[in-house]
CSV table of C-alpha atoms in Angstrom, one decimal:
chain,number,residue,atom,x,y,z
S,1,MET,CA,11.6,-49.9,-23.2
S,2,THR,CA,13.3,-46.8,-24.4
S,3,GLN,CA,10.1,-44.8,-24.1
S,4,GLN,CA,9.5,-46.0,-20.5
S,5,ALA,CA,13.1,-45.1,-19.6
S,6,ALA,CA,12.6,-41.7,-21.1
S,7,LEU,CA,9.5,-40.9,-19.1
S,8,PRO,CA,11.1,-40.4,-15.6
S,9,ALA,CA,13.8,-38.3,-17.2
S,10,LYS,CA,11.1,-36.1,-18.7
S,11,VAL,CA,9.4,-35.7,-15.4
S,12,THR,CA,12.7,-34.8,-13.6
S,13,ASN,CA,13.6,-32.3,-16.3
S,14,THR,CA,10.2,-30.7,-16.3
S,15,SER,CA,10.2,-30.4,-12.5
S,16,GLU,CA,13.5,-28.6,-12.5
S,17,SER,CA,13.2,-26.3,-15.5
S,18,THR,CA,11.2,-23.1,-15.4
S,19,ILE,CA,8.6,-23.0,-18.2
S,20,TYR,CA,8.5,-19.2,-19.0
S,21,LYS,CA,5.9,-19.5,-21.8
S,22,ILE,CA,3.3,-20.9,-19.5
S,23,LEU,CA,4.2,-18.4,-16.7
S,24,PHE,CA,3.8,-15.5,-19.1
S,25,ILE,CA,0.5,-16.7,-20.4
S,26,ILE,CA,-1.0,-17.4,-17.0
S,27,GLY,CA,0.4,-14.0,-15.9
S,28,LEU,CA,-1.4,-12.4,-18.8
S,29,CYS,CA,-4.6,-14.2,-17.9
S,30,HIS,CA,-4.2,-13.0,-14.4
S,31,LEU,CA,-3.9,-9.5,-15.7
S,32,LEU,CA,-7.1,-9.8,-17.7
S,33,ASN,CA,-9.0,-11.4,-14.9
S,34,ASP,CA,-8.0,-8.8,-12.3
S,35,ALA,CA,-8.5,-5.9,-14.7
S,36,ILE,CA,-12.0,-7.0,-15.2
S,37,GLN,CA,-12.5,-7.4,-11.5
S,38,SER,CA,-11.0,-4.0,-11.0
S,39,VAL,CA,-13.7,-2.4,-13.2
S,40,VAL,CA,-16.1,-2.7,-10.2
S,41,PRO,CA,-14.3,-0.3,-7.8
S,42,ALA,CA,-13.3,1.8,-10.8
S,43,MET,CA,-17.0,2.4,-11.5
S,44,PHE,CA,-17.7,3.7,-8.0
S,45,PRO,CA,-17.4,7.4,-8.9
S,46,ILE,CA,-19.6,6.8,-11.9
S,47,LEU,CA,-22.2,4.8,-10.0
S,48,GLU,CA,-22.2,7.2,-7.0
S,49,LYS,CA,-23.3,10.0,-9.4
S,50,SER,CA,-25.6,8.2,-11.8
S,51,MET,CA,-27.5,6.1,-9.2
S,52,GLY,CA,-26.9,8.2,-6.1
S,53,LEU,CA,-25.3,5.4,-4.1
S,54,THR,CA,-24.0,6.0,-0.6
S,55,PHE,CA,-20.5,5.0,0.5
S,56,THR,CA,-22.1,2.2,2.5
S,57,GLN,CA,-23.8,0.8,-0.6
S,58,LEU,CA,-20.5,1.1,-2.5
S,59,GLY,CA,-18.9,-0.9,0.3
S,60,ILE,CA,-21.6,-3.5,0.0
S,61,ILE,CA,-20.8,-3.9,-3.7
S,62,ALA,CA,-17.1,-4.3,-2.9
S,63,PHE,CA,-18.0,-6.7,-0.1
S,64,SER,CA,-20.2,-8.8,-2.5
S,65,LEU,CA,-17.5,-9.1,-5.1
S,66,ASN,CA,-14.5,-9.8,-2.8
S,67,MET,CA,-16.3,-11.9,-0.2
S,68,VAL,CA,-17.7,-14.4,-2.8
S,69,SER,CA,-14.3,-14.6,-4.4
S,70,SER,CA,-12.4,-15.0,-1.1
S,71,VAL,CA,-14.7,-17.5,0.6
S,72,MET,CA,-14.8,-19.7,-2.4
S,73,GLN,CA,-11.1,-19.6,-3.1
S,74,PRO,CA,-10.0,-21.8,-0.2
S,75,VAL,CA,-12.9,-24.2,-1.0
S,76,VAL,CA,-11.9,-24.5,-4.6
S,77,GLY,CA,-8.3,-24.8,-3.7
S,78,THR,CA,-9.0,-27.6,-1.2
S,79,PHE,CA,-11.1,-29.5,-3.7
S,80,THR,CA,-8.5,-29.2,-6.6
S,81,ASP,CA,-5.7,-30.2,-4.3
S,82,LYS,CA,-7.4,-33.5,-4.1
S,83,LYS,CA,-8.7,-33.5,-7.7
S,84,PRO,CA,-7.1,-31.0,-10.1
S,85,MET,CA,-9.5,-29.6,-12.7
S,86,PRO,CA,-7.6,-28.0,-15.6
S,87,TYR,CA,-10.7,-26.9,-17.5
S,88,ALA,CA,-12.1,-25.1,-14.5
S,89,LEU,CA,-9.9,-22.2,-15.6
S,90,PRO,CA,-11.8,-21.3,-18.8
S,91,ILE,CA,-15.1,-22.1,-17.1
S,92,GLY,CA,-14.4,-19.6,-14.4
S,93,LEU,CA,-13.6,-16.8,-16.8
S,94,THR,CA,-16.8,-17.6,-18.7
S,95,LEU,CA,-18.7,-16.8,-15.4
S,96,THR,CA,-16.7,-13.5,-15.2
S,97,LEU,CA,-17.7,-12.7,-18.8
S,98,PHE,CA,-21.4,-13.0,-18.0
S,99,GLY,CA,-20.8,-10.9,-14.8
S,100,ILE,CA,-19.1,-8.0,-16.6
S,101,LEU,CA,-21.7,-8.0,-19.3
S,102,GLY,CA,-24.5,-7.8,-16.7
S,103,LEU,CA,-22.6,-5.0,-14.9
S,104,GLY,CA,-22.6,-2.8,-18.0
S,105,PHE,CA,-26.4,-3.1,-18.4
S,106,ALA,CA,-27.5,-3.2,-14.7
S,107,SER,CA,-30.3,-0.7,-14.0
S,108,ASN,CA,-30.4,-0.9,-10.2
S,109,PHE,CA,-28.4,-1.6,-7.1
S,110,GLY,CA,-29.6,-5.2,-6.9
S,111,MET,CA,-28.6,-6.1,-10.4
S,112,ILE,CA,-25.1,-4.6,-9.8
S,113,VAL,CA,-24.7,-6.9,-6.8
S,114,VAL,CA,-25.8,-10.0,-8.7
S,115,SER,CA,-23.4,-9.1,-11.6
S,116,VAL,CA,-20.4,-8.7,-9.3
S,117,ILE,CA,-21.2,-12.0,-7.6
S,118,PHE,CA,-20.7,-13.7,-11.0
S,119,ILE,CA,-17.4,-11.9,-11.4
S,120,GLY,CA,-16.4,-13.0,-7.9
S,121,LEU,CA,-17.3,-16.6,-8.6
S,122,GLY,CA,-15.1,-16.6,-11.8
S,123,SER,CA,-12.2,-15.1,-9.8
S,124,SER,CA,-12.6,-17.7,-7.0
S,125,VAL,CA,-12.0,-20.5,-9.6
S,126,PHE,CA,-9.2,-18.7,-11.4
S,127,HIS,CA,-6.9,-17.7,-8.6
S,128,PRO,CA,-6.1,-21.1,-6.8
S,129,GLU,CA,-5.9,-22.9,-10.1
S,130,GLY,CA,-3.8,-20.2,-11.7
S,131,SER,CA,-1.4,-20.3,-8.7
S,132,ARG,CA,-1.1,-24.0,-9.1
S,133,VAL,CA,-0.2,-23.6,-12.8
S,134,ALA,CA,2.5,-21.1,-11.8
S,135,HIS,CA,3.8,-23.6,-9.2
S,136,MET,CA,3.8,-26.4,-11.8
S,137,ALA,CA,5.7,-24.3,-14.3
S,138,ALA,CA,8.1,-22.8,-11.7
S,139,GLY,CA,10.8,-25.4,-11.6
S,140,ASN,CA,13.4,-24.4,-9.0
S,141,ARG,CA,12.4,-20.7,-9.1
S,142,ARG,CA,9.3,-20.5,-7.1
S,143,GLY,CA,9.7,-16.9,-5.9
S,144,LEU,CA,10.2,-15.6,-9.4
S,145,ALA,CA,7.4,-17.8,-10.8
S,146,GLN,CA,4.9,-16.4,-8.3
S,147,SER,CA,6.1,-12.9,-9.0
S,148,ILE,CA,5.5,-13.3,-12.7
S,149,TYR,CA,2.0,-14.7,-12.0
S,150,GLN,CA,1.1,-12.2,-9.3
S,151,VAL,CA,2.4,-9.1,-11.1
S,152,GLY,CA,0.0,-9.9,-13.8
S,153,GLY,CA,-2.9,-9.6,-11.3
S,154,ASN,CA,-1.6,-6.5,-9.7
S,155,THR,CA,-1.0,-4.9,-13.1
S,156,GLY,CA,-4.6,-5.7,-14.0
S,157,GLN,CA,-5.7,-4.0,-10.8
S,158,ALA,CA,-3.5,-1.0,-11.6
S,159,LEU,CA,-5.3,-0.5,-14.8
S,160,ALA,CA,-8.6,0.3,-13.0
S,161,PRO,CA,-7.9,4.1,-12.7
S,162,LEU,CA,-7.0,4.3,-16.4
S,163,ILE,CA,-10.2,2.3,-17.2
S,164,THR,CA,-12.2,4.9,-15.4
S,165,ALA,CA,-10.4,7.9,-16.9
S,166,LEU,CA,-10.3,6.6,-20.5
S,167,ILE,CA,-13.4,4.4,-20.8
S,168,LEU,CA,-15.9,4.8,-18.0
S,169,VAL,CA,-15.8,8.6,-17.7
S,170,PRO,CA,-16.6,9.2,-21.4
S,171,LEU,CA,-18.8,6.1,-21.9
S,172,GLY,CA,-20.4,5.7,-18.5
S,173,GLN,CA,-21.7,2.4,-17.1
S,174,ILE,CA,-22.2,0.9,-20.5
S,175,GLY,CA,-18.4,1.0,-21.0
S,176,ALA,CA,-18.0,-1.9,-18.6
S,177,SER,CA,-19.6,-4.2,-21.3
S,178,TRP,CA,-16.6,-3.6,-23.5
S,179,PHE,CA,-14.5,-5.8,-21.1
S,180,THR,CA,-16.3,-8.9,-22.4
S,181,ILE,CA,-13.7,-8.8,-25.1
S,182,ALA,CA,-10.9,-9.1,-22.5
S,183,ALA,CA,-12.8,-11.9,-20.8
S,184,ALA,CA,-13.3,-13.8,-24.1
S,185,LEU,CA,-9.5,-13.5,-24.8
S,186,ALA,CA,-8.7,-14.8,-21.4
S,187,VAL,CA,-11.1,-17.8,-22.0
S,188,VAL,CA,-9.2,-18.7,-25.2
S,189,LEU,CA,-5.8,-18.5,-23.5
S,190,LEU,CA,-7.0,-20.5,-20.6
S,191,VAL,CA,-8.2,-23.3,-22.9
S,192,TYR,CA,-4.5,-23.5,-24.1
S,193,ILE,CA,-3.3,-23.5,-20.5
S,194,ALA,CA,-5.9,-26.2,-19.6
S,195,ILE,CA,-4.6,-28.5,-22.4
S,196,TRP,CA,-1.0,-28.1,-21.1
S,197,TYR,CA,-2.1,-28.5,-17.5
S,198,ASN,CA,-4.0,-31.7,-18.4
S,199,GLN,CA,-1.0,-33.1,-20.3
S,200,ARG,CA,1.3,-32.2,-17.4
S,201,LEU,CA,-1.0,-34.1,-15.0
S,202,ALA,CA,-0.8,-37.2,-17.1
S,203,VAL,CA,3.0,-37.1,-17.2
S,204,THR,CA,3.5,-36.4,-13.5
S,205,SER,CA,0.6,-38.5,-12.1
S,206,ASN,CA,2.8,-40.9,-10.2
S,207,THR,CA,5.0,-38.2,-8.8
S,208,THR,CA,2.0,-36.2,-7.7
S,209,LYS,CA,0.5,-39.2,-5.9
S,210,ARG,CA,3.8,-39.8,-4.1
S,211,LYS,CA,4.0,-36.2,-3.0
S,212,LYS,CA,0.5,-36.3,-1.7
S,213,ALA,CA,1.2,-39.4,0.3
S,214,ASP,CA,4.3,-37.7,1.8
S,215,SER,CA,2.5,-34.6,2.6
S,216,GLU,CA,0.1,-36.5,4.9
S,217,ASN,CA,3.0,-37.1,7.3
S,218,MET,CA,4.4,-33.6,7.3
S,219,ILE,CA,4.5,-31.3,10.3
S,220,GLY,CA,2.2,-28.9,8.4
S,221,LEU,CA,-0.5,-29.1,11.1
S,222,SER,CA,1.9,-28.7,14.1
S,223,LYS,CA,1.3,-25.8,16.6
S,224,ASP,CA,4.4,-24.0,15.3
S,225,VAL,CA,3.1,-24.0,11.7
S,226,LYS,CA,-0.4,-23.0,12.8
S,227,LYS,CA,1.1,-20.1,14.7
S,228,ALA,CA,3.2,-19.0,11.7
S,229,LEU,CA,0.1,-19.3,9.4
S,230,ALA,CA,-1.9,-17.2,11.8
S,231,LEU,CA,0.8,-14.5,11.8
S,232,ILE,CA,1.2,-14.5,8.0
S,233,LEU,CA,-2.6,-14.2,7.6
S,234,LEU,CA,-2.7,-11.3,10.1
S,235,LEU,CA,-0.1,-9.5,8.0
S,236,ILE,CA,-1.9,-10.2,4.8
S,237,PHE,CA,-5.2,-8.9,6.3
S,238,ALA,CA,-3.5,-5.7,7.4
S,239,ARG,CA,-2.1,-5.1,4.0
S,240,SER,CA,-5.4,-6.0,2.3
S,241,TRP,CA,-7.4,-3.6,4.6
S,242,TYR,CA,-5.0,-0.7,3.7
S,243,ILE,CA,-5.1,-1.4,0.0
S,244,SER,CA,-8.8,-1.9,0.0
S,245,GLY,CA,-9.3,1.5,1.7
S,246,MET,CA,-7.0,3.2,-0.8
S,247,THR,CA,-8.4,1.5,-3.9
S,248,ASN,CA,-12.0,2.0,-3.1
S,249,PHE,CA,-12.0,5.4,-1.4
S,250,TYR,CA,-8.8,7.4,-2.1
S,251,ALA,CA,-10.2,8.9,-5.3
S,252,PHE,CA,-13.1,10.4,-3.3
S,253,TYR,CA,-10.5,11.8,-0.8
S,254,ALA,CA,-8.5,13.4,-3.6
S,255,ILE,CA,-11.6,14.9,-5.1
S,256,LYS,CA,-12.7,16.4,-1.8
S,257,VAL,CA,-9.4,17.5,-0.3
S,258,TYR,CA,-7.4,18.5,-3.4
S,259,SER,CA,-10.5,19.5,-5.5
S,260,MET,CA,-9.4,17.1,-8.3
S,261,THR,CA,-11.5,15.9,-11.2
S,262,ILE,CA,-12.5,12.2,-11.3
S,263,LYS,CA,-9.9,11.7,-14.1
S,264,ALA,CA,-7.1,13.4,-12.1
S,265,SER,CA,-7.9,11.4,-8.9
S,266,GLN,CA,-7.8,8.1,-10.9
S,267,LEU,CA,-4.3,9.0,-12.2
S,268,TYR,CA,-3.1,9.3,-8.6
S,269,LEU,CA,-4.6,5.9,-7.8
S,270,PHE,CA,-3.1,4.5,-11.0
S,271,ALA,CA,0.4,5.6,-9.8
S,272,PHE,CA,-0.2,3.8,-6.4
S,273,LEU,CA,-1.3,0.6,-8.1
S,274,VAL,CA,1.4,0.5,-10.8
S,275,ALA,CA,4.1,1.0,-8.2
S,276,GLY,CA,2.5,-1.9,-6.4
S,277,ALA,CA,2.8,-4.0,-9.5
S,278,PHE,CA,6.5,-3.2,-9.8
S,279,GLY,CA,6.9,-4.0,-6.1
S,280,THR,CA,5.2,-7.4,-6.6
S,281,PHE,CA,7.6,-8.3,-9.4
S,282,PHE,CA,10.7,-7.4,-7.5
S,283,GLY,CA,9.6,-8.9,-4.2
S,284,GLY,CA,10.1,-12.5,-5.4
S,285,PRO,CA,13.7,-12.2,-6.6
S,286,LEU,CA,14.5,-10.1,-3.5
S,287,SER,CA,13.2,-12.8,-1.2
S,288,ASP,CA,15.3,-15.4,-3.0
S,289,ARG,CA,18.3,-13.3,-2.2
S,290,PHE,CA,17.6,-11.8,1.2
S,291,GLY,CA,15.0,-14.2,2.7
S,292,LYS,CA,11.2,-14.2,2.8
S,293,LYS,CA,10.9,-13.1,6.4
S,294,ARG,CA,13.1,-10.1,5.9
S,295,ILE,CA,11.2,-8.9,2.8
S,296,ILE,CA,7.8,-9.4,4.6
S,297,SER,CA,9.0,-7.4,7.6
S,298,PHE,CA,10.6,-4.7,5.5
S,299,SER,CA,7.5,-4.3,3.2
S,300,MET,CA,5.2,-3.6,6.2
S,301,LEU,CA,7.4,-1.5,8.4
S,302,ALA,CA,9.1,0.6,5.7
S,303,THR,CA,5.6,1.6,4.5
S,304,VAL,CA,4.6,3.2,7.8
S,305,PRO,CA,6.1,6.7,7.5
S,306,PHE,CA,4.6,7.2,4.1
S,307,SER,CA,1.2,5.7,4.8
S,308,ILE,CA,0.7,7.9,7.9
S,309,LEU,CA,1.8,11.1,6.2
S,310,ILE,CA,-0.1,10.7,2.9
S,311,PRO,CA,-3.2,12.5,4.1
S,312,PHE,CA,-1.3,15.4,5.6
S,313,VAL,CA,0.9,16.5,2.7
S,314,PRO,CA,0.3,18.6,-0.4
S,315,SER,CA,-0.9,16.8,-3.5
S,316,TYR,CA,2.4,16.6,-5.3
S,317,ILE,CA,4.1,15.1,-2.3
S,318,ALA,CA,1.2,12.7,-1.8
S,319,PHE,CA,1.8,11.5,-5.3
S,320,ILE,CA,5.4,10.6,-4.5
S,321,PHE,CA,4.4,9.0,-1.2
S,322,LEU,CA,1.7,6.9,-3.0
S,323,LEU,CA,4.4,5.6,-5.4
S,324,LEU,CA,6.7,4.7,-2.5
S,325,THR,CA,3.9,3.1,-0.4
S,326,GLY,CA,2.6,1.1,-3.3
S,327,PHE,CA,6.0,-0.3,-4.2
S,328,ILE,CA,7.3,-1.1,-0.7
S,329,LEU,CA,4.0,-2.6,0.6
S,330,MET,CA,3.5,-4.9,-2.4
S,331,THR,CA,7.0,-6.4,-2.4
S,332,SER,CA,5.6,-8.9,0.1
S,333,PHE,CA,2.6,-9.9,-2.0
S,334,SER,CA,4.0,-12.9,-3.9
S,335,VAL,CA,6.4,-13.7,-1.0
S,336,THR,CA,3.6,-14.3,1.5
S,337,VAL,CA,2.0,-16.8,-1.0
S,338,VAL,CA,5.3,-18.8,-1.4
S,339,TYR,CA,6.0,-18.6,2.4
S,340,ALA,CA,2.6,-20.2,3.2
S,341,GLN,CA,2.9,-22.8,0.4
S,342,GLU,CA,6.3,-23.9,1.9
S,343,LEU,CA,4.8,-24.0,5.4
S,344,VAL,CA,2.2,-26.5,4.2
S,345,PRO,CA,3.6,-28.5,1.3
S,346,GLY,CA,1.2,-30.4,-1.0
S,347,LYS,CA,-1.6,-27.9,-0.4
S,348,ILE,CA,-0.9,-25.4,-3.1
S,349,GLY,CA,-4.5,-24.5,-3.9
S,350,LEU,CA,-5.5,-24.2,-0.3
S,351,MET,CA,-2.6,-22.0,0.6
S,352,SER,CA,-3.2,-19.8,-2.4
S,353,GLY,CA,-6.9,-19.6,-1.5
S,354,LEU,CA,-6.0,-18.6,2.1
S,355,THR,CA,-3.3,-16.1,1.3
S,356,VAL,CA,-4.9,-14.4,-1.7
S,357,GLY,CA,-8.6,-15.2,-1.5
S,358,LEU,CA,-9.2,-14.9,2.2
S,359,ALA,CA,-7.1,-11.8,2.3
S,360,PHE,CA,-9.3,-10.1,-0.2
S,361,GLY,CA,-12.3,-11.3,1.8
S,362,MET,CA,-11.0,-9.4,4.8
S,363,GLY,CA,-10.4,-6.5,2.5
S,364,ALA,CA,-14.1,-6.8,1.5
S,365,ILE,CA,-15.2,-6.7,5.1
S,366,GLY,CA,-12.9,-3.7,5.5
S,367,SER,CA,-14.6,-2.0,2.5
S,368,VAL,CA,-18.0,-2.1,4.3
S,369,GLY,CA,-16.5,-0.9,7.6
S,370,LEU,CA,-14.5,1.8,6.0
S,371,GLY,CA,-17.4,2.9,3.9
S,372,TYR,CA,-19.5,3.2,7.0
S,373,ILE,CA,-16.8,5.1,8.8
S,374,ALA,CA,-16.5,7.5,5.8
S,375,ASP,CA,-20.3,8.1,6.0
S,376,LEU,CA,-20.2,8.5,9.8
S,377,ILE,CA,-17.2,10.8,10.4
S,378,SER,CA,-15.8,11.8,7.0
S,379,ILE,CA,-13.7,10.5,4.2
S,380,GLN,CA,-10.7,12.5,5.4
S,381,SER,CA,-10.8,10.9,8.8
S,382,MET,CA,-11.1,7.4,7.4
S,383,VAL,CA,-8.1,7.8,5.1
S,384,SER,CA,-6.1,9.2,8.0
S,385,CYS,CA,-6.9,6.2,10.2
S,386,ILE,CA,-5.9,3.5,7.8
S,387,GLY,CA,-2.4,4.8,7.6
S,388,ILE,CA,-1.5,3.0,10.9
S,389,LEU,CA,-2.4,-0.5,9.6
S,390,PRO,CA,1.1,-1.3,8.3
S,391,LEU,CA,2.3,-1.0,11.9
S,392,LEU,CA,1.0,-4.5,12.4
S,393,GLY,CA,4.1,-5.5,10.5
S,394,LEU,CA,5.8,-5.6,13.9
S,395,THR,CA,4.3,-9.1,14.3
S,396,ALA,CA,6.5,-10.2,11.3
S,397,PHE,CA,9.4,-10.5,13.7
S,398,LEU,CA,7.6,-13.4,15.3
S,399,LEU,CA,7.6,-15.5,12.1
S,400,PRO,CA,10.0,-18.4,11.9
S,401,ASN,CA,13.0,-17.6,9.7
S,402,ASP,CA,13.6,-19.1,6.3
S,403,ASN,CA,16.0,-21.8,7.6
S,404,LYS,CA,13.4,-23.1,10.1
S,405,VAL,CA,10.7,-23.3,7.4
S,406,ARG,CA,13.1,-25.1,5.1
S,407,GLU,CA,13.9,-27.6,7.9
S,408,TRP,CA,10.2,-28.3,8.4
S,409,TYR,CA,9.7,-28.6,4.6
S,410,GLN,CA,12.7,-30.9,4.0
S,411,GLY,CA,12.8,-32.9,7.3
S,412,ASN,CA,9.3,-34.3,7.3
């Protein structure tokens, strides 16, 4: 009788407290996963020289990686919303391990594409389930929890230029195979996470069933919510297109315009991505204080002056503007995820898949298009054009405010 009475108390306590140990571990796994995924664009300058690939072919590689990851993320998220699969996390990273190993030894363009597809598949499994783990461990601090989880991923992405400068430049393509060590470490950590996840499901099974039943009656499919989701996805797409253009092609721009070495150009890109990681971390707590809609609007519109001017200033000023652009733009990264999850409660995996996965898919499409534009008119013109994308942040003013979203969440 005492044990039965203690069980609800345990559930309540767990749901309210923030489990930082789990958040930090899943954040570290996110770092390792995205660092491995970032090896692909980091290798572009190496592959362009060693295999003679065109910008269009590089765009196709980025498309293959991100499109597989993005298309599958909402599918995986929808499935695991209905039937959570804790051990899918280490299985997904095992696919990534095989992909990065293949990338290190690929001898032609086709083998590279197949290898990055494996990496994309692993990422598509990890992201929605990783976001669910962060949600489960968040307690009452969802914004902070998502920031901890997402900053891991963005830090991993920021490591890509250093990976190029310190590993890929001296070792060449074979250097990619060294990241099987990182993948193996992530698999071990995710086995631990999966055990916790599985135990948590056993403890909270009744609560989860009740929440799922409640979510069927929510206003999550109303016209107002659909409109808000469409707007938030548009903003995410604009942000993803810009970041995709900078991540995949700015190094080439810096080499051509500023006469930089590959190593120096990667340090500029590293500054942009590290600043973005800091922005991701601070975005969640700032949204808790000032509101999600305000942070989303600010992150897009305050970026505009810097993103437009970056191609037209000297290299040392461009470095400063890259820092500012990365930080400001990425303050909305974790915020948009939480905003979407609150718009449609009970669909954590699906909303994560849409806001993170589908966004990267649009970035993948952008990679092909931007690569084609760079081949057609010039890398300088392409980089100049993408600076206007954050102007789409004007549509953020049409989003429902936080109080309205809270009313939808609590009143249905």
